[in-house]
Coordinates of C-alpha atoms and ligand atoms in Angstrom, one line a residue:
M1 CA 6.2 -19.7 -24.1
T2 CA 4.5 -20.3 -20.8
K3 CA 1.3 -22.4 -20.5
L4 CA -0.5 -19.2 -19.4
T5 CA 0.0 -17.3 -22.6
Q6 CA -0.7 -20.4 -24.6
S7 CA -4.0 -21.1 -22.9
T8 CA -7.3 -21.0 -24.8
T9 CA -8.6 -18.5 -22.3
W10 CA -5.7 -16.2 -22.7
K11 CA -6.2 -16.2 -26.5
A12 CA -9.9 -15.7 -26.1
L13 CA -9.3 -12.7 -23.9
Q14 CA -7.0 -11.3 -26.6
A15 CA -9.8 -11.7 -29.1
N16 CA -12.5 -10.3 -26.8
T17 CA -10.5 -7.2 -25.9
S18 CA -9.7 -6.3 -29.5
Q19 CA -13.4 -6.4 -30.4
L20 CA -15.0 -4.5 -27.6
P21 CA -16.7 -1.2 -28.5
H22 CA -16.1 2.1 -26.7
M23 CA -17.4 2.2 -23.2
R24 CA -19.9 4.9 -24.2
E25 CA -21.4 2.2 -26.5
L26 CA -21.3 -0.5 -23.8
F27 CA -23.3 1.8 -21.4
A28 CA -25.8 2.6 -24.2
Q29 CA -26.2 -1.1 -24.9
N30 CA -26.9 -2.2 -21.4
P31 CA -29.0 0.0 -19.0
Q32 CA -28.3 -2.5 -16.2
R33 CA -24.6 -2.1 -16.5
F34 CA -24.0 -0.3 -13.3
E35 CA -26.2 -2.7 -11.2
Q36 CA -24.5 -5.7 -12.8
M37 CA -21.0 -4.3 -12.4
S38 CA -20.9 -3.1 -8.8
V39 CA -20.5 -5.0 -5.6
K40 CA -20.7 -4.2 -1.9
A41 CA -18.6 -5.9 0.8
C42 CA -17.3 -5.0 4.3
G43 CA -18.6 -1.4 4.3
L44 CA -17.0 -0.8 0.8
F45 CA -18.8 -0.3 -2.5
L46 CA -17.1 -0.9 -5.8
D47 CA -18.4 0.4 -9.1
Y48 CA -16.4 -1.3 -11.8
S49 CA -18.8 -0.6 -14.6
K50 CA -16.5 2.0 -16.2
N51 CA -14.1 -0.7 -17.4
R52 CA -13.4 -2.1 -20.8
I53 CA -15.4 -5.2 -20.2
N54 CA -18.6 -7.0 -21.2
D55 CA -20.0 -10.2 -19.7
D56 CA -17.8 -12.3 -21.9
T57 CA -14.7 -10.5 -20.7
L58 CA -15.6 -11.1 -17.1
E59 CA -16.4 -14.7 -17.7
L60 CA -13.0 -15.2 -19.4
L61 CA -11.2 -13.4 -16.6
F62 CA -12.8 -15.7 -14.0
S63 CA -12.0 -18.7 -16.1
L64 CA -8.4 -17.5 -16.1
A65 CA -8.6 -17.3 -12.3
N66 CA -10.1 -20.8 -12.1
E67 CA -7.4 -22.2 -14.3
A68 CA -4.8 -20.7 -12.0
N69 CA -6.5 -22.7 -9.2
L70 CA -7.1 -19.4 -7.4
T71 CA -9.5 -20.8 -4.9
D72 CA -7.0 -23.4 -3.8
K73 CA -4.3 -20.8 -3.6
I74 CA -6.4 -18.6 -1.4
A75 CA -7.1 -21.5 0.9
A76 CA -3.4 -22.4 1.0
M77 CA -2.5 -18.9 2.2
F78 CA -5.1 -18.8 4.9
N79 CA -4.1 -22.3 5.9
G80 CA -0.5 -21.4 6.6
D81 CA 1.0 -23.4 3.8
V82 CA 4.6 -22.4 3.0
I83 CA 3.7 -20.4 -0.1
N84 CA 6.7 -18.1 0.1
N85 CA 8.8 -20.8 -1.5
T86 CA 12.1 -18.9 -1.7
E87 CA 12.2 -18.0 2.0
H88 CA 10.4 -21.2 3.1
R89 CA 7.8 -19.2 5.0
A90 CA 4.1 -19.3 5.5
V91 CA 2.2 -16.0 4.7
L92 CA -0.1 -15.4 7.6
H93 CA -0.7 -11.7 8.1
T94 CA -4.4 -12.7 8.1
A95 CA -3.8 -14.5 11.4
L96 CA -2.9 -11.2 13.0
R97 CA -6.6 -10.1 12.5
S98 CA -8.1 -13.5 13.2
K99 CA -10.6 -14.1 16.1
A100 CA -9.3 -15.3 19.4
E101 CA -11.1 -18.6 19.1
Q102 CA -9.7 -19.4 15.7
E103 CA -6.9 -22.0 15.3
I104 CA -4.2 -21.3 12.7
I105 CA -1.3 -23.6 12.5
A106 CA 2.2 -22.4 11.4
E107 CA 5.2 -24.6 11.8
G108 CA 3.1 -27.2 13.7
A109 CA 1.7 -24.8 16.4
N110 CA -1.4 -22.7 16.8
I111 CA -0.2 -19.1 16.5
V112 CA -3.4 -17.4 17.5
P113 CA -2.6 -17.5 21.3
E114 CA 0.8 -15.7 20.6
V115 CA -1.1 -13.1 18.5
Q116 CA -3.6 -12.5 21.3
Q117 CA -0.9 -12.3 24.0
T118 CA 0.9 -9.6 21.9
L119 CA -2.3 -7.7 21.5
A120 CA -2.8 -7.8 25.3
K121 CA 0.8 -6.6 25.9
M122 CA 0.2 -3.8 23.4
A123 CA -3.1 -2.9 25.1
G124 CA -1.4 -2.7 28.5
F125 CA 1.4 -0.5 27.2
V126 CA -0.9 1.8 25.2
E127 CA -3.2 2.3 28.2
S128 CA -0.3 3.1 30.4
V129 CA 1.2 5.7 28.0
Q130 CA -2.2 7.3 27.1
S131 CA -3.3 7.5 30.7
G132 CA 0.0 9.1 31.8
Q133 CA 0.8 6.2 34.1
W134 CA 4.0 5.5 32.0
K135 CA 6.4 8.1 33.2
G136 CA 9.6 9.4 31.6
Y137 CA 12.9 9.5 33.5
T138 CA 12.0 12.8 35.3
G139 CA 8.4 11.7 36.1
K140 CA 6.7 13.4 33.3
T141 CA 4.1 11.9 31.0
I142 CA 4.9 11.0 27.4
T143 CA 3.8 13.6 24.8
D144 CA 5.7 12.5 21.7
V145 CA 6.4 9.2 20.1
V146 CA 9.2 8.8 17.6
S147 CA 8.8 5.8 15.5
I148 CA 12.0 4.5 13.9
G149 CA 11.8 1.9 11.1
I150 CA 11.8 1.6 7.3
G151 CA 10.0 -0.2 4.5
G152 CA 7.2 -2.2 5.9
S153 CA 8.2 -1.2 9.4
F154 CA 7.5 2.4 8.6
L155 CA 5.0 3.1 5.8
G156 CA 2.0 1.1 7.2
P157 CA 2.1 2.7 10.6
K158 CA 2.7 6.2 9.2
I159 CA 0.0 6.1 6.5
V160 CA -2.6 4.5 8.8
S161 CA -1.8 7.0 11.6
Q162 CA -2.2 9.8 9.1
A163 CA -5.5 8.3 7.8
L164 CA -6.9 8.0 11.4
R165 CA -6.0 11.5 12.5
P166 CA -9.6 12.2 13.8
Y167 CA -9.2 9.3 16.2
W168 CA -5.9 10.5 17.8
H169 CA -5.6 10.6 21.6
A170 CA -5.4 14.2 22.7
G171 CA -1.9 15.1 24.1
L172 CA 0.1 12.5 22.1
N173 CA 1.9 13.2 18.8
C174 CA 3.9 10.8 16.6
H175 CA 6.9 11.4 14.4
F176 CA 8.2 8.9 11.9
V177 CA 11.9 8.5 11.0
A178 CA 12.9 6.1 8.2
N179 CA 15.6 7.6 6.0
V180 CA 19.2 7.1 7.1
D181 CA 19.8 10.7 5.9
A182 CA 20.6 12.4 9.2
T183 CA 18.4 15.3 8.2
S184 CA 15.4 13.1 8.8
I185 CA 16.1 12.3 12.5
C186 CA 17.7 15.7 13.2
E187 CA 14.7 17.6 12.0
K188 CA 12.3 15.4 13.9
L189 CA 14.3 15.7 17.2
K190 CA 14.4 19.5 17.0
G191 CA 11.9 20.8 19.4
L192 CA 11.3 17.5 21.2
N193 CA 11.9 17.1 24.9
A194 CA 13.8 13.9 25.9
E195 CA 11.9 13.8 29.2
T196 CA 8.6 13.3 27.4
T197 CA 9.6 11.4 24.2
L198 CA 9.2 7.7 23.7
F199 CA 11.1 5.9 20.9
V200 CA 9.6 2.9 19.2
M201 CA 12.1 1.0 17.2
S202 CA 10.5 -1.3 14.6
S203 CA 12.5 -3.8 12.7
K204 CA 11.4 -7.3 12.0
S205 CA 15.0 -8.5 11.4
F206 CA 16.7 -6.1 13.8
G207 CA 19.4 -5.9 11.2
T208 CA 18.4 -3.0 8.9
Q209 CA 21.1 -0.5 8.6
E210 CA 18.9 2.6 8.5
T211 CA 16.9 1.6 11.6
L212 CA 19.9 0.6 13.7
T213 CA 21.8 3.8 12.8
N214 CA 18.8 6.0 13.5
T215 CA 18.2 4.3 16.8
L216 CA 21.8 4.7 17.9
S217 CA 21.6 8.4 17.0
A218 CA 18.3 8.7 18.9
K219 CA 20.0 7.1 22.0
D220 CA 23.0 9.4 21.7
W221 CA 20.6 12.4 21.6
F222 CA 18.6 11.1 24.5
L223 CA 21.8 10.7 26.7
A224 CA 23.1 14.1 25.5
Q225 CA 19.9 15.7 26.9
G226 CA 20.9 14.6 30.4
A227 CA 19.4 11.2 30.7
T228 CA 21.4 8.2 31.9
Q229 CA 21.8 4.6 30.6
Q230 CA 19.3 3.4 33.2
D231 CA 16.7 5.8 31.9
I232 CA 16.7 4.2 28.5
A233 CA 14.2 1.5 29.5
K234 CA 11.6 4.2 30.1
H235 CA 12.1 5.7 26.7
F236 CA 12.9 3.0 24.2
V237 CA 10.8 0.0 23.1
A238 CA 11.3 -2.3 20.2
V239 CA 9.2 -4.4 17.9
T240 CA 11.0 -7.3 16.3
S241 CA 11.0 -11.0 15.5
N242 CA 14.7 -11.1 16.6
V243 CA 14.3 -10.7 20.3
T244 CA 17.9 -12.0 21.0
K245 CA 19.5 -9.2 18.8
A246 CA 17.2 -6.6 20.4
T247 CA 18.3 -7.6 23.9
E248 CA 22.0 -7.6 22.8
F249 CA 21.4 -4.1 21.4
G250 CA 20.4 -3.0 24.9
M251 CA 16.6 -3.1 24.7
D252 CA 14.9 -4.0 28.0
A253 CA 13.4 -7.4 27.5
N254 CA 10.1 -6.2 29.0
N255 CA 10.0 -3.5 26.3
I256 CA 10.2 -5.9 23.3
F257 CA 7.1 -6.6 21.3
P258 CA 7.4 -9.7 19.2
M259 CA 6.5 -10.4 15.6
W260 CA 7.1 -13.4 13.4
D261 CA 8.7 -14.8 10.3
W262 CA 5.3 -15.6 8.8
V263 CA 4.5 -11.9 8.6
G264 CA 6.0 -10.1 5.6
G265 CA 7.3 -6.6 6.2
R266 CA 4.8 -4.9 3.9
Y267 CA 2.0 -6.8 5.5
S268 CA 3.0 -6.1 9.0
L269 CA 1.0 -3.1 10.2
W270 CA -1.5 -5.5 11.8
S271 CA 1.2 -6.8 14.1
A272 CA 3.0 -5.0 16.9
I273 CA 4.6 -3.0 14.1
G274 CA 1.3 -1.1 14.3
L275 CA 2.2 0.0 17.9
P276 CA 2.6 3.7 16.9
I277 CA -1.0 3.5 15.4
A278 CA -2.3 2.0 18.6
L279 CA -0.5 4.6 20.8
L280 CA -2.2 7.3 18.8
V281 CA -5.7 6.0 18.3
G282 CA -6.0 3.6 21.3
M283 CA -6.4 -0.1 21.3
D284 CA -10.2 -0.2 20.7
N285 CA -9.6 1.6 17.4
F286 CA -6.6 -0.5 16.5
K287 CA -8.8 -3.6 17.1
A288 CA -11.5 -2.1 14.9
L289 CA -8.9 -1.7 12.2
L290 CA -8.1 -5.4 12.6
D291 CA -11.7 -6.3 12.5
G292 CA -12.3 -4.4 9.2
A293 CA -9.4 -6.4 7.7
H294 CA -10.8 -9.6 9.1
Q295 CA -14.2 -8.9 7.5
M296 CA -12.4 -8.5 4.2
D297 CA -10.4 -11.7 4.8
E298 CA -13.7 -13.6 5.3
H299 CA -15.2 -12.1 2.2
F300 CA -12.1 -12.9 0.2
A301 CA -12.0 -16.5 1.4
S302 CA -15.7 -17.2 0.9
A303 CA -17.3 -15.1 -1.8
P304 CA -17.7 -16.6 -5.3
L305 CA -15.1 -15.2 -7.6
A306 CA -17.6 -13.1 -9.6
Q307 CA -18.7 -11.3 -6.4
N308 CA -15.3 -11.2 -4.8
M309 CA -14.1 -7.6 -4.6
P310 CA -10.4 -8.3 -4.4
V311 CA -10.6 -10.9 -7.2
I312 CA -12.6 -8.5 -9.4
M313 CA -10.1 -5.7 -8.9
A314 CA -7.2 -8.0 -9.4
M315 CA -8.5 -9.5 -12.6
L316 CA -9.3 -6.0 -14.0
S317 CA -5.6 -5.1 -13.4
V318 CA -4.5 -8.3 -15.1
L319 CA -6.8 -7.4 -18.1
Y320 CA -5.1 -4.0 -18.5
G321 CA -1.6 -5.1 -17.9
N322 CA -1.7 -8.2 -20.0
F323 CA -4.2 -7.4 -22.7
H324 CA -4.1 -3.6 -23.1
G325 CA -0.4 -3.0 -22.5
A326 CA -1.0 -0.8 -19.4
Q327 CA 2.2 -0.3 -17.5
S328 CA 1.0 1.7 -14.6
H329 CA -2.0 2.0 -12.3
V330 CA -3.0 5.2 -10.6
I331 CA -4.7 5.4 -7.1
L332 CA -6.6 8.7 -6.6
T333 CA -7.8 9.3 -3.1
Y334 CA -10.5 11.9 -2.7
D335 CA -9.9 12.3 1.0
H336 CA -7.1 14.3 2.5
Y337 CA -6.6 11.8 5.3
L338 CA -6.0 9.1 2.7
R339 CA -3.3 11.2 0.9
G340 CA -0.6 8.7 1.8
L341 CA -2.4 5.6 0.6
P342 CA -1.0 5.6 -3.0
A343 CA 2.5 5.4 -1.5
Y344 CA 1.4 2.6 0.8
F345 CA -0.2 0.6 -2.0
Q346 CA 2.9 1.3 -4.2
Q347 CA 5.1 -0.4 -1.6
L348 CA 2.6 -3.2 -1.1
D349 CA 2.1 -4.0 -4.8
M350 CA 5.5 -3.2 -6.4
E351 CA 7.6 -5.0 -3.7
S352 CA 5.2 -7.9 -4.0
N353 CA 4.7 -8.3 -7.7
G354 CA 7.8 -6.7 -9.2
K355 CA 9.0 -10.2 -10.3
S356 CA 10.1 -11.8 -13.6
V357 CA 10.2 -15.5 -12.9
T358 CA 7.4 -17.9 -11.9
L359 CA 7.5 -19.9 -8.7
D360 CA 9.4 -22.7 -10.4
G361 CA 12.0 -20.3 -11.9
T362 CA 10.6 -20.0 -15.5
D363 CA 11.0 -16.6 -17.1
V364 CA 7.6 -15.0 -17.6
D365 CA 6.5 -14.0 -21.1
Y366 CA 3.9 -11.5 -19.9
S367 CA 3.9 -8.4 -17.8
T368 CA 3.7 -8.7 -14.1
G369 CA 3.2 -5.9 -11.5
P370 CA 2.6 -2.4 -13.0
V371 CA 4.0 0.8 -11.6
I372 CA 1.6 2.0 -8.9
W373 CA 1.4 5.7 -8.3
G374 CA -1.1 8.4 -7.4
G375 CA -2.1 11.1 -5.1
E376 CA -4.8 13.1 -3.6
G377 CA -7.9 14.5 -5.4
T378 CA -8.6 17.1 -6.4
N379 CA -5.0 18.3 -6.4
G380 CA -4.0 15.8 -9.2
Q381 CA -6.7 17.1 -11.5
H382 CA -4.6 20.3 -11.9
A383 CA -1.5 18.3 -12.8
Y384 CA -1.1 14.7 -14.0
H385 CA -4.8 14.1 -14.8
Q386 CA -4.0 15.8 -18.2
L387 CA -2.0 12.7 -19.1
L388 CA -4.7 10.4 -17.9
H389 CA -7.2 12.1 -20.2
Q390 CA -5.1 12.9 -23.3
G391 CA -1.7 11.1 -23.0
T392 CA -0.8 8.1 -25.1
A393 CA -0.4 5.7 -22.2
L394 CA -3.4 3.8 -20.9
I395 CA -3.5 4.2 -17.1
P396 CA -6.4 2.5 -15.2
A397 CA -7.4 4.5 -12.2
D398 CA -9.0 3.7 -8.8
F399 CA -11.0 6.6 -7.3
I400 CA -11.5 6.2 -3.5
M401 CA -13.8 8.5 -1.6
P402 CA -15.8 8.4 1.7
L403 CA -19.4 9.7 1.4
Q404 CA -19.2 11.6 4.7
S405 CA -16.4 13.9 5.6
H406 CA -14.9 14.1 9.1
N407 CA -14.9 17.8 8.6
P408 CA -18.2 18.8 7.1
L409 CA -17.9 22.4 6.0
G410 CA -20.2 24.3 3.6
E411 CA -20.2 22.9 0.1
H412 CA -16.7 21.4 0.3
H413 CA -17.7 17.8 0.3
D414 CA -20.2 18.2 -2.5
Q415 CA -17.6 19.8 -4.6
L416 CA -15.1 17.1 -3.8
A417 CA -17.6 14.4 -4.7
S418 CA -18.6 16.1 -7.9
N419 CA -14.9 16.3 -9.0
C420 CA -14.4 12.7 -8.2
F421 CA -17.4 11.4 -10.1
G422 CA -16.9 14.0 -12.9
Q423 CA -13.4 12.7 -13.5
T424 CA -14.5 9.1 -13.9
Q425 CA -17.2 10.3 -16.3
A426 CA -14.8 12.4 -18.4
L427 CA -12.3 9.5 -18.5
M428 CA -15.0 7.1 -19.7
Q429 CA -16.9 9.4 -22.1
G430 CA -14.1 11.5 -23.5
R431 CA -15.1 14.2 -26.0
T432 CA -15.5 13.7 -29.7
F433 CA -14.3 16.1 -32.4
E434 CA -17.9 17.0 -33.1
E435 CA -18.6 17.7 -29.5
A436 CA -15.5 19.9 -29.2
L437 CA -16.5 21.7 -32.4
A438 CA -20.0 22.3 -31.1
E439 CA -18.6 23.8 -27.9
L440 CA -16.8 26.3 -30.1
S441 CA -19.9 27.3 -32.0
N442 CA -20.2 30.8 -30.4
S443 CA -16.5 31.5 -30.8
K444 CA -15.3 34.2 -33.1
L445 CA -12.6 32.0 -34.6
D446 CA -12.7 31.2 -38.3
E447 CA -13.6 27.6 -39.3
Q448 CA -10.0 26.5 -39.8
A449 CA -9.0 27.8 -36.3
K450 CA -12.0 26.2 -34.7
S451 CA -11.2 22.9 -36.3
L452 CA -7.6 23.1 -35.0
I453 CA -8.7 23.9 -31.5
A454 CA -11.3 21.2 -31.6
K455 CA -8.7 18.7 -32.6
H456 CA -6.7 19.6 -29.5
K457 CA -9.8 19.3 -27.3
V458 CA -10.7 15.8 -28.4
M459 CA -10.4 13.3 -25.5
P460 CA -10.6 9.7 -26.6
G461 CA -12.3 8.5 -23.5
N462 CA -12.7 4.8 -23.0
K463 CA -10.3 5.2 -20.1
P464 CA -11.0 2.7 -17.3
S465 CA -11.6 3.5 -13.7
N466 CA -13.0 1.9 -10.5
T467 CA -14.8 3.9 -7.9
L468 CA -14.6 2.8 -4.3
L469 CA -16.9 4.4 -1.8
M470 CA -17.4 4.0 1.9
D471 CA -19.8 5.7 4.3
K472 CA -17.0 7.3 6.4
L473 CA -13.3 6.7 6.9
T474 CA -13.3 4.8 10.1
P475 CA -10.7 2.3 11.5
T476 CA -13.0 -0.5 10.3
T477 CA -13.5 0.7 6.8
L478 CA -9.8 1.5 6.5
G479 CA -8.9 -2.0 7.7
A480 CA -11.2 -3.4 5.0
L481 CA -9.8 -1.1 2.3
I482 CA -6.1 -2.0 3.0
A483 CA -6.9 -5.7 3.2
L484 CA -8.8 -5.4 -0.1
Y485 CA -5.6 -4.2 -1.8
E486 CA -3.5 -6.8 -0.1
H487 CA -5.7 -9.5 -1.5
R488 CA -5.8 -7.8 -4.9
T489 CA -2.0 -8.0 -5.0
F490 CA -2.1 -11.7 -3.9
V491 CA -4.6 -12.6 -6.7
Q492 CA -2.5 -11.0 -9.4
G493 CA 0.6 -12.9 -8.1
A494 CA -1.5 -16.1 -8.2
I495 CA -2.5 -15.5 -11.9
W496 CA 1.1 -14.7 -12.8
Q497 CA 2.4 -17.7 -10.8
I498 CA 5.0 -15.5 -9.1
N499 CA 6.1 -15.3 -5.5
S500 CA 4.5 -12.1 -4.2
F501 CA 6.2 -12.5 -0.8
D502 CA 9.9 -12.3 -1.3
Q503 CA 12.0 -9.2 -2.3
W504 CA 15.4 -10.3 -3.5
G505 CA 15.9 -7.1 -5.5
V506 CA 15.6 -5.0 -2.4
E507 CA 18.0 -7.4 -0.5
L508 CA 20.6 -6.9 -3.2
G509 CA 20.5 -3.2 -2.7
K510 CA 21.1 -3.6 1.0
Q511 CA 24.1 -5.9 0.3
L512 CA 25.7 -3.7 -2.3
G513 CA 25.2 -0.7 0.0
N514 CA 27.2 -2.3 2.7
D515 CA 30.0 -3.2 0.3
V516 CA 30.2 0.4 -0.9
L517 CA 30.2 1.6 2.7
E518 CA 33.3 -0.5 3.4
R519 CA 35.1 1.1 0.4
I520 CA 34.1 4.6 1.6
G521 CA 35.6 3.9 5.0
A522 CA 38.8 2.1 3.7
K523 CA 42.3 3.6 4.0
H524 CA 42.8 3.5 0.2
D525 CA 40.9 4.6 -2.8
A526 CA 38.3 2.2 -4.2
T527 CA 39.6 0.0 -7.1
E528 CA 37.6 -3.2 -6.6
L529 CA 34.2 -2.0 -8.0
D530 CA 33.3 -1.1 -11.6
A531 CA 34.9 2.1 -13.0
S532 CA 31.9 4.3 -12.4
S533 CA 31.3 3.2 -8.8
N534 CA 35.0 3.4 -8.0
A535 CA 35.2 6.9 -9.3
L536 CA 32.0 8.0 -7.4
V537 CA 33.3 6.5 -4.2
N538 CA 36.7 8.3 -4.6
I539 CA 35.1 11.6 -5.4
Y540 CA 33.0 11.2 -2.3
R541 CA 36.1 10.4 -0.2
Q542 CA 37.6 13.7 -1.3
G543 CA 34.5 15.5 -0.1
K544 CA 34.5 18.0 -2.9
L545 CA 34.3 18.2 -6.7
Ligands
G6P1 O1 11.6 -4.6 9.5 P1 13.0 -4.7 9.0 O2 13.6 -6.0 9.1 O3 13.9 -3.6 9.5 O4 12.9 -4.5 7.4 C1 12.5 -3.3 6.8 C2 12.3 -3.5 5.3 O5 13.5 -4.0 4.8 C3 13.6 -4.3 3.4 O6 13.5 -3.1 2.7 C4 12.4 -5.2 3.0 O7 12.4 -5.3 1.7 C5 11.1 -4.6 3.5 O8 10.1 -5.5 3.2 C6 11.2 -4.5 5.0 O9 10.0 -4.0 5.5

């Protein structure tokens, strides 16, 4: 048993959660529930009143946070302490959105000047590409950017670019290549003109197989279109913390944008890894994104726990995972521009908190990170929401919606909003057997049939949800929103005492993949692996079944 599950607070939470009445009842008991259980910060508004909580639950959750020394842990992260204890690294993505006058020390030096220099280098580059000053090898301006990277060096830039579509610079398009499946790069290159295409290769380590392979294929394609080796500098730039490897690979030293070991891949969109975003939306908008995140950092570092948005959201997730047996959490974005956000939060949270031992190596005896999934509303309402309403699993939901649309058109947005709010209401209230029966009062069915149908129409309700609103989806509100989820992930990791910043499981996949690749390329059939893997490799080597 760990100390956490043995603690008085843990046991008190178990008792509290087993005694709470249905949320309908909680709302009826307290007319102030919405006012008391909502919070505003950094342009975001969170209504968390539709959760299985009362004042005691909240108090106990914040006690749990205090007992985990959360405030100290937050300070340690912002301070640059080496909190990633298995890779011996500080965790300072917050420094990427700090103010120029701040001083943040990592490995004995103030890192803010380097961050500012990189932003200035990005600004110069973005300006020159957007203005058309940067010319391709035949003197034409750049029209297409192909961003090559994977994991953290892909999803952040892609999802943020997609979310900020209304802010794109006219005349520039961006295509993202991640998968090593040749179809990905081949399909993207179809229709592109080498003379007007710029490749941004993003790899923190400069050692990721997919990214190196895709970049080499991009270079081959570029040269096959009639360009020469000398032309590469005008069409290939790299973002990496391994400048030496990038130069050895043939990248022009002037075209390398640095990043650092103290930025984790899945937290890196704020660094030069965000270059594709900046190219599309311009540097002012990129800085507004950083500013939104910075505002959330300040809120997270200074607001009392009970008014601290990331802390509240994290503790609610701890509540469902550890006290209600929830194994997944769904993110529902009621905004087409935010359709990719669930996948981004999935990477952020599952790569961070998919862990089973505490920082000191003890096996946990409680659930850690849940499965994060989701999609775009209202589409999901016609599919998986059925399971949210009437399935056997408890799946807490986050509904995210801007109040104003970038595309105001007729009644569309009113309908979108009414669906969003209507879903949270239905999840919370449910429908009793009596209500279902009453709805059938005018039906011609006999009593027995009515009763059967009513039974199928019962929805238990009491299903938790958060509603997150913002005035409009802007670079600033988006920055705050993403930072909110980053910190939510951090807080959960702090409660569970796990390292949210390493990813050894993913590393193993890379290593085994390389071993198998050697067997595939060997002169003889594979015999060294397990029976299944040997057989699969050998079938593959034959190229047919
Ligand atoms: O940026 P790179 O070094 O190419 O790494 C790309 C990705 O590789 C792995 O999958 C890591 O687990 C990710 O966190 C990282 O973002």
